[in-house]
PDB file of C-alpha atoms in Angstrom:
ATOM      1  CA  UNK A 699      77.281  46.318  -4.613  1.00 53.00           C
ATOM      2  CA  UNK A 700      76.114  46.310  -8.152  1.00 58.00           C
ATOM      3  CA  UNK A 701      77.997  48.185 -10.717  1.00 61.00           C
ATOM      4  CA  UNK A 702      75.949  50.925 -12.255  1.00 60.00           C
ATOM      5  CA  UNK A 703      76.114  51.287 -15.981  1.00 63.00           C
ATOM      6  CA  UNK A 704      76.016  54.637 -17.634  1.00 61.00           C
ATOM      7  CA  UNK A 705      72.887  55.435 -19.580  1.00 59.00           C
ATOM      8  CA  UNK A 706      73.866  56.513 -23.093  1.00 60.00           C
ATOM      9  CA  UNK A 707      71.105  59.104 -23.501  1.00 60.00           C
ATOM     10  CA  UNK A 708      71.483  60.889 -20.210  1.00 58.00           C
ATOM     11  CA  UNK A 709      74.578  61.121 -18.146  1.00 58.00           C
ATOM     12  CA  UNK A 710      73.046  59.326 -15.155  1.00 56.00           C
ATOM     13  CA  UNK A 711      73.253  55.802 -13.915  1.00 56.00           C
ATOM     14  CA  UNK A 712      70.420  53.267 -14.209  1.00 55.00           C
ATOM     15  CA  UNK A 713      70.242  52.746 -10.448  1.00 55.00           C
ATOM     16  CA  UNK A 714      69.484  56.446  -9.983  1.00 52.00           C
ATOM     17  CA  UNK A 715      66.613  56.198 -12.487  1.00 52.00           C
ATOM     18  CA  UNK A 716      65.055  53.259 -10.620  1.00 53.00           C
ATOM     19  CA  UNK A 717      65.282  55.101  -7.319  1.00 55.00           C
ATOM     20  CA  UNK A 718      63.653  58.172  -8.851  1.00 52.00           C
ATOM     21  CA  UNK A 719      60.660  56.114 -10.084  1.00 53.00           C
ATOM     22  CA  UNK A 720      60.079  54.633  -6.610  1.00 52.00           C
ATOM     23  CA  UNK A 721      60.124  58.072  -5.028  1.00 53.00           C
ATOM     24  CA  UNK A 722      57.611  59.365  -7.572  1.00 55.00           C
ATOM     25  CA  UNK A 723      55.222  56.481  -6.786  1.00 53.00           C
ATOM     26  CA  UNK A 724      55.371  57.263  -3.078  1.00 53.00           C
ATOM     27  CA  UNK A 725      54.653  60.927  -3.739  1.00 55.00           C
ATOM     28  CA  UNK A 726      51.679  60.040  -5.955  1.00 52.00           C
ATOM     29  CA  UNK A 727      50.172  57.736  -3.307  1.00 51.00           C
ATOM     30  CA  UNK A 728      50.604  60.436  -0.673  1.00 51.00           C
ATOM     31  CA  UNK A 729      48.904  63.001  -2.923  1.00 52.00           C
ATOM     32  CA  UNK A 730      45.906  60.730  -3.573  1.00 49.00           C
ATOM     33  CA  UNK A 731      45.488  59.924   0.111  1.00 50.00           C
ATOM     34  CA  UNK A 732      45.399  63.650   0.881  1.00 51.00           C
ATOM     35  CA  UNK A 733      42.681  64.132  -1.741  1.00 48.00           C
ATOM     36  CA  UNK A 734      40.637  61.266  -0.252  1.00 50.00           C
ATOM     37  CA  UNK A 735      40.968  62.709   3.253  1.00 52.00           C
ATOM     38  CA  UNK A 736      39.957  66.133   1.945  1.00 52.00           C
ATOM     39  CA  UNK A 737      36.775  64.667   0.442  1.00 51.00           C
ATOM     40  CA  UNK A 738      35.913  62.524   3.480  1.00 55.00           C
ATOM     41  CA  UNK A 739      36.296  65.162   6.191  1.00 54.00           C
ATOM     42  CA  UNK A 740      33.251  67.266   5.198  1.00 53.00           C
ATOM     43  CA  UNK A 741      31.143  64.105   5.037  1.00 49.00           C
ATOM     44  CA  UNK A 742      32.301  63.051   8.492  1.00 53.00           C
ATOM     45  CA  UNK A 743      31.431  66.487   9.864  1.00 50.00           C
ATOM     46  CA  UNK A 744      27.873  66.526   8.520  1.00 53.00           C
ATOM     47  CA  UNK A 745      25.081  65.271  10.714  1.00 64.00           C
ATOM     48  CA  UNK A 746      22.369  63.685   8.636  1.00 77.00           C
ATOM     49  CA  UNK A 747      19.623  61.986  10.588  1.00 78.00           C
ATOM     50  CA  UNK A 748      18.036  58.768   9.345  1.00 82.00           C
ATOM     51  CA  UNK A 749      14.773  59.080   7.428  1.00 86.00           C
ATOM     52  CA  UNK A 750      12.795  57.150  10.057  1.00 89.00           C
ATOM     53  CA  UNK A 751      13.405  59.811  12.718  1.00 90.00           C
ATOM     54  CA  UNK A 752      10.786  62.588  12.500  1.00 91.00           C
ATOM     55  CA  UNK A 753      12.257  66.008  11.752  1.00 90.00           C
ATOM     56  CA  UNK A 754      10.420  67.637  14.668  1.00 91.00           C
ATOM     57  CA  UNK A 755      12.057  65.260  17.113  1.00 92.00           C
ATOM     58  CA  UNK A 756      15.501  65.382  15.478  1.00 90.00           C
ATOM     59  CA  UNK A 757      15.463  69.197  15.536  1.00 89.00           C
ATOM     60  CA  UNK A 758      14.596  69.177  19.228  1.00 92.00           C
ATOM     61  CA  UNK A 759      17.315  66.684  20.126  1.00 91.00           C
ATOM     62  CA  UNK A 760      19.748  68.402  17.749  1.00 88.00           C
ATOM     63  CA  UNK A 761      19.530  71.587  19.793  1.00 89.00           C
ATOM     64  CA  UNK A 762      21.018  69.709  22.772  1.00 90.00           C
ATOM     65  CA  UNK A 763      23.218  67.046  21.147  1.00 89.00           C
ATOM     66  CA  UNK A 764      25.504  67.470  18.140  1.00 85.00           C
ATOM     67  CA  UNK A 765      25.668  63.892  16.871  1.00 86.00           C
ATOM     68  CA  UNK A 766      22.859  62.522  14.727  1.00 84.00           C
ATOM     69  CA  UNK A 767      23.365  59.078  16.241  1.00 89.00           C
ATOM     70  CA  UNK A 768      22.157  60.386  19.571  1.00 91.00           C
ATOM     71  CA  UNK A 769      18.812  61.559  18.222  1.00 91.00           C
ATOM     72  CA  UNK A 770      18.412  58.218  16.456  1.00 92.00           C
ATOM     73  CA  UNK A 771      19.039  56.357  19.724  1.00 94.00           C
ATOM     74  CA  UNK A 772      16.514  58.521  21.581  1.00 95.00           C
ATOM     75  CA  UNK A 773      13.906  57.885  18.876  1.00 94.00           C
ATOM     76  CA  UNK A 774      14.661  54.152  18.992  1.00 95.00           C
ATOM     77  CA  UNK A 775      13.826  54.211  22.718  1.00 95.00           C
ATOM     78  CA  UNK A 776      10.424  55.722  21.916  1.00 95.00           C
ATOM     79  CA  UNK A 777       9.718  53.130  19.205  1.00 94.00           C
ATOM     80  CA  UNK A 778      10.675  50.283  21.554  1.00 94.00           C
ATOM     81  CA  UNK A 779       8.408  51.564  24.317  1.00 93.00           C
ATOM     82  CA  UNK A 780       5.413  51.676  21.967  1.00 92.00           C
ATOM     83  CA  UNK A 781       4.217  48.093  22.352  1.00 89.00           C
ATOM     84  CA  UNK A 782       2.375  46.000  19.786  1.00 89.00           C
ATOM     85  CA  UNK A 783      -1.260  45.486  20.809  1.00 88.00           C
ATOM     86  CA  UNK A 784      -2.451  43.212  18.011  1.00 89.00           C
ATOM     87  CA  UNK A 785       0.178  40.948  16.457  1.00 89.00           C
ATOM     88  CA  UNK A 786      -2.035  39.844  13.555  1.00 91.00           C
ATOM     89  CA  UNK A 787      -2.290  43.411  12.228  1.00 91.00           C
ATOM     90  CA  UNK A 788       0.925  44.663  13.884  1.00 88.00           C
ATOM     91  CA  UNK A 789      -1.094  47.481  15.443  1.00 90.00           C
ATOM     92  CA  UNK A 790       0.735  49.458  18.113  1.00 92.00           C
ATOM     93  CA  UNK A 791      -0.585  51.212  21.192  1.00 89.00           C
ATOM     94  CA  UNK A 792       0.044  54.743  19.923  1.00 92.00           C
ATOM     95  CA  UNK A 793      -0.028  56.233  16.410  1.00 91.00           C
ATOM     96  CA  UNK A 794       2.973  57.946  14.853  1.00 91.00           C
ATOM     97  CA  UNK A 795       1.600  61.404  15.677  1.00 93.00           C
ATOM     98  CA  UNK A 796       1.119  60.374  19.288  1.00 93.00           C
ATOM     99  CA  UNK A 797       4.659  58.951  19.342  1.00 94.00           C
ATOM    100  CA  UNK A 798       6.043  62.312  18.217  1.00 94.00           C
ATOM    101  CA  UNK A 799       4.014  64.136  20.849  1.00 94.00           C
ATOM    102  CA  UNK A 800       5.077  61.722  23.591  1.00 94.00           C
ATOM    103  CA  UNK A 801       8.700  61.865  22.414  1.00 95.00           C
ATOM    104  CA  UNK A 802       8.860  65.657  22.496  1.00 95.00           C
ATOM    105  CA  UNK A 803       7.249  65.798  25.947  1.00 95.00           C
ATOM    106  CA  UNK A 804       9.593  63.122  27.256  1.00 95.00           C
ATOM    107  CA  UNK A 805      12.685  64.786  25.821  1.00 95.00           C
ATOM    108  CA  UNK A 806      11.716  68.170  27.261  1.00 95.00           C
ATOM    109  CA  UNK A 807      11.342  66.539  30.661  1.00 95.00           C
ATOM    110  CA  UNK A 808      14.659  64.735  30.157  1.00 95.00           C
ATOM    111  CA  UNK A 809      16.400  68.015  29.260  1.00 94.00           C
ATOM    112  CA  UNK A 810      15.028  69.652  32.416  1.00 95.00           C
ATOM    113  CA  UNK A 811      16.354  66.762  34.499  1.00 94.00           C
ATOM    114  CA  UNK A 812      19.791  66.942  32.872  1.00 93.00           C
ATOM    115  CA  UNK A 813      19.983  70.704  33.438  1.00 92.00           C
ATOM    116  CA  UNK A 814      18.984  70.312  37.082  1.00 94.00           C
ATOM    117  CA  UNK A 815      21.845  67.841  37.578  1.00 92.00           C
ATOM    118  CA  UNK A 816      19.982  64.594  38.283  1.00 91.00           C
ATOM    119  CA  UNK A 817      22.317  61.589  38.577  1.00 91.00           C
ATOM    120  CA  UNK A 818      21.562  58.912  36.016  1.00 90.00           C
ATOM    121  CA  UNK A 819      23.075  55.744  37.404  1.00 91.00           C
ATOM    122  CA  UNK A 820      22.251  53.452  34.485  1.00 93.00           C
ATOM    123  CA  UNK A 821      22.871  56.025  31.750  1.00 92.00           C
ATOM    124  CA  UNK A 822      20.965  58.687  29.895  1.00 93.00           C
ATOM    125  CA  UNK A 823      19.106  56.336  27.547  1.00 94.00           C
ATOM    126  CA  UNK A 824      17.884  54.179  30.433  1.00 94.00           C
ATOM    127  CA  UNK A 825      16.662  57.286  32.233  1.00 95.00           C
ATOM    128  CA  UNK A 826      14.925  58.497  29.058  1.00 95.00           C
ATOM    129  CA  UNK A 827      13.378  55.031  28.672  1.00 95.00           C
ATOM    130  CA  UNK A 828      11.859  55.357  32.155  1.00 93.00           C
ATOM    131  CA  UNK A 829      10.391  58.753  31.315  1.00 94.00           C
ATOM    132  CA  UNK A 830       8.867  57.488  28.059  1.00 94.00           C
ATOM    133  CA  UNK A 831       7.450  54.356  29.732  1.00 91.00           C
ATOM    134  CA  UNK A 832       5.850  56.422  32.486  1.00 89.00           C
ATOM    135  CA  UNK A 833       4.307  58.859  29.989  1.00 91.00           C
ATOM    136  CA  UNK A 834       2.943  56.060  27.817  1.00 90.00           C
ATOM    137  CA  UNK A 835       1.495  54.199  30.823  1.00 85.00           C
ATOM    138  CA  UNK A 836      -0.151  57.368  32.108  1.00 85.00           C
ATOM    139  CA  UNK A 837      -1.683  58.106  28.723  1.00 86.00           C
ATOM    140  CA  UNK A 838      -2.784  54.545  28.031  1.00 83.00           C
ATOM    141  CA  UNK A 839      -4.115  53.556  31.432  1.00 78.00           C
ATOM    142  CA  UNK A 840      -5.227  57.060  32.357  1.00 77.00           C
ATOM    143  CA  UNK A 841      -7.518  57.234  29.329  1.00 60.00           C
ATOM    144  CA  UNK A 842      -8.852  53.760  30.097  1.00 63.00           C
ATOM    145  CA  UNK A 843      -9.572  54.681  33.720  1.00 62.00           C
ATOM    146  CA  UNK A 844     -11.219  57.896  32.570  1.00 48.00           C
ATOM    147  CA  UNK A 845     -13.659  56.049  30.296  1.00 57.00           C
ATOM    148  CA  UNK A 846     -14.541  53.547  33.046  1.00 65.00           C
ATOM    149  CA  UNK A 847     -15.250  56.397  35.478  1.00 55.00           C
ATOM    150  CA  UNK A 848     -17.560  58.026  32.932  1.00 54.00           C
ATOM    151  CA  UNK A 849     -19.350  54.721  32.360  1.00 67.00           C
ATOM    152  CA  UNK A 850     -19.872  54.261  36.121  1.00 64.00           C
ATOM    153  CA  UNK A 851     -21.299  57.778  36.436  1.00 61.00           C
ATOM    154  CA  UNK A 852     -23.741  57.096  33.578  1.00 67.00           C
ATOM    155  CA  UNK A 853     -24.910  53.864  35.252  1.00 69.00           C
ATOM    156  CA  UNK A 854     -25.410  55.620  38.605  1.00 67.00           C
ATOM    157  CA  UNK A 855     -27.481  58.437  37.053  1.00 59.00           C
TER     158      UNK A 855
END
């Protein structure tokens, strides 16, 4: 062991002073980490939704699911189902207003299915994808069939 010399100013040894400084550093680091955790916890608890998710849709999904990530994933399913019709202009099948309308209808139907206890073998997002695809196909092809029926009636008259 080292011999400790007496400090002339204070009646303590130098080894005790070194040990005291180390302990103070540890306490300071612990205090700062507590402050960081205190500032981060409210931010982790907040649920901000991304700007590209419409507020109408996020409010609807938010009433059923707490996490903002979930509403973003549901909206991503809707955006992926809306196919590009013309690649030169990047025009999609449905407008943004129609997407919101389709999304709210699809999510309401999805919520009814979840409440009734339907088994979703491939997961909730896959099931929601099927609902959105079916709605979009009905709207797209249903409108097209409707106009052809009207045209046939006009020709027959």
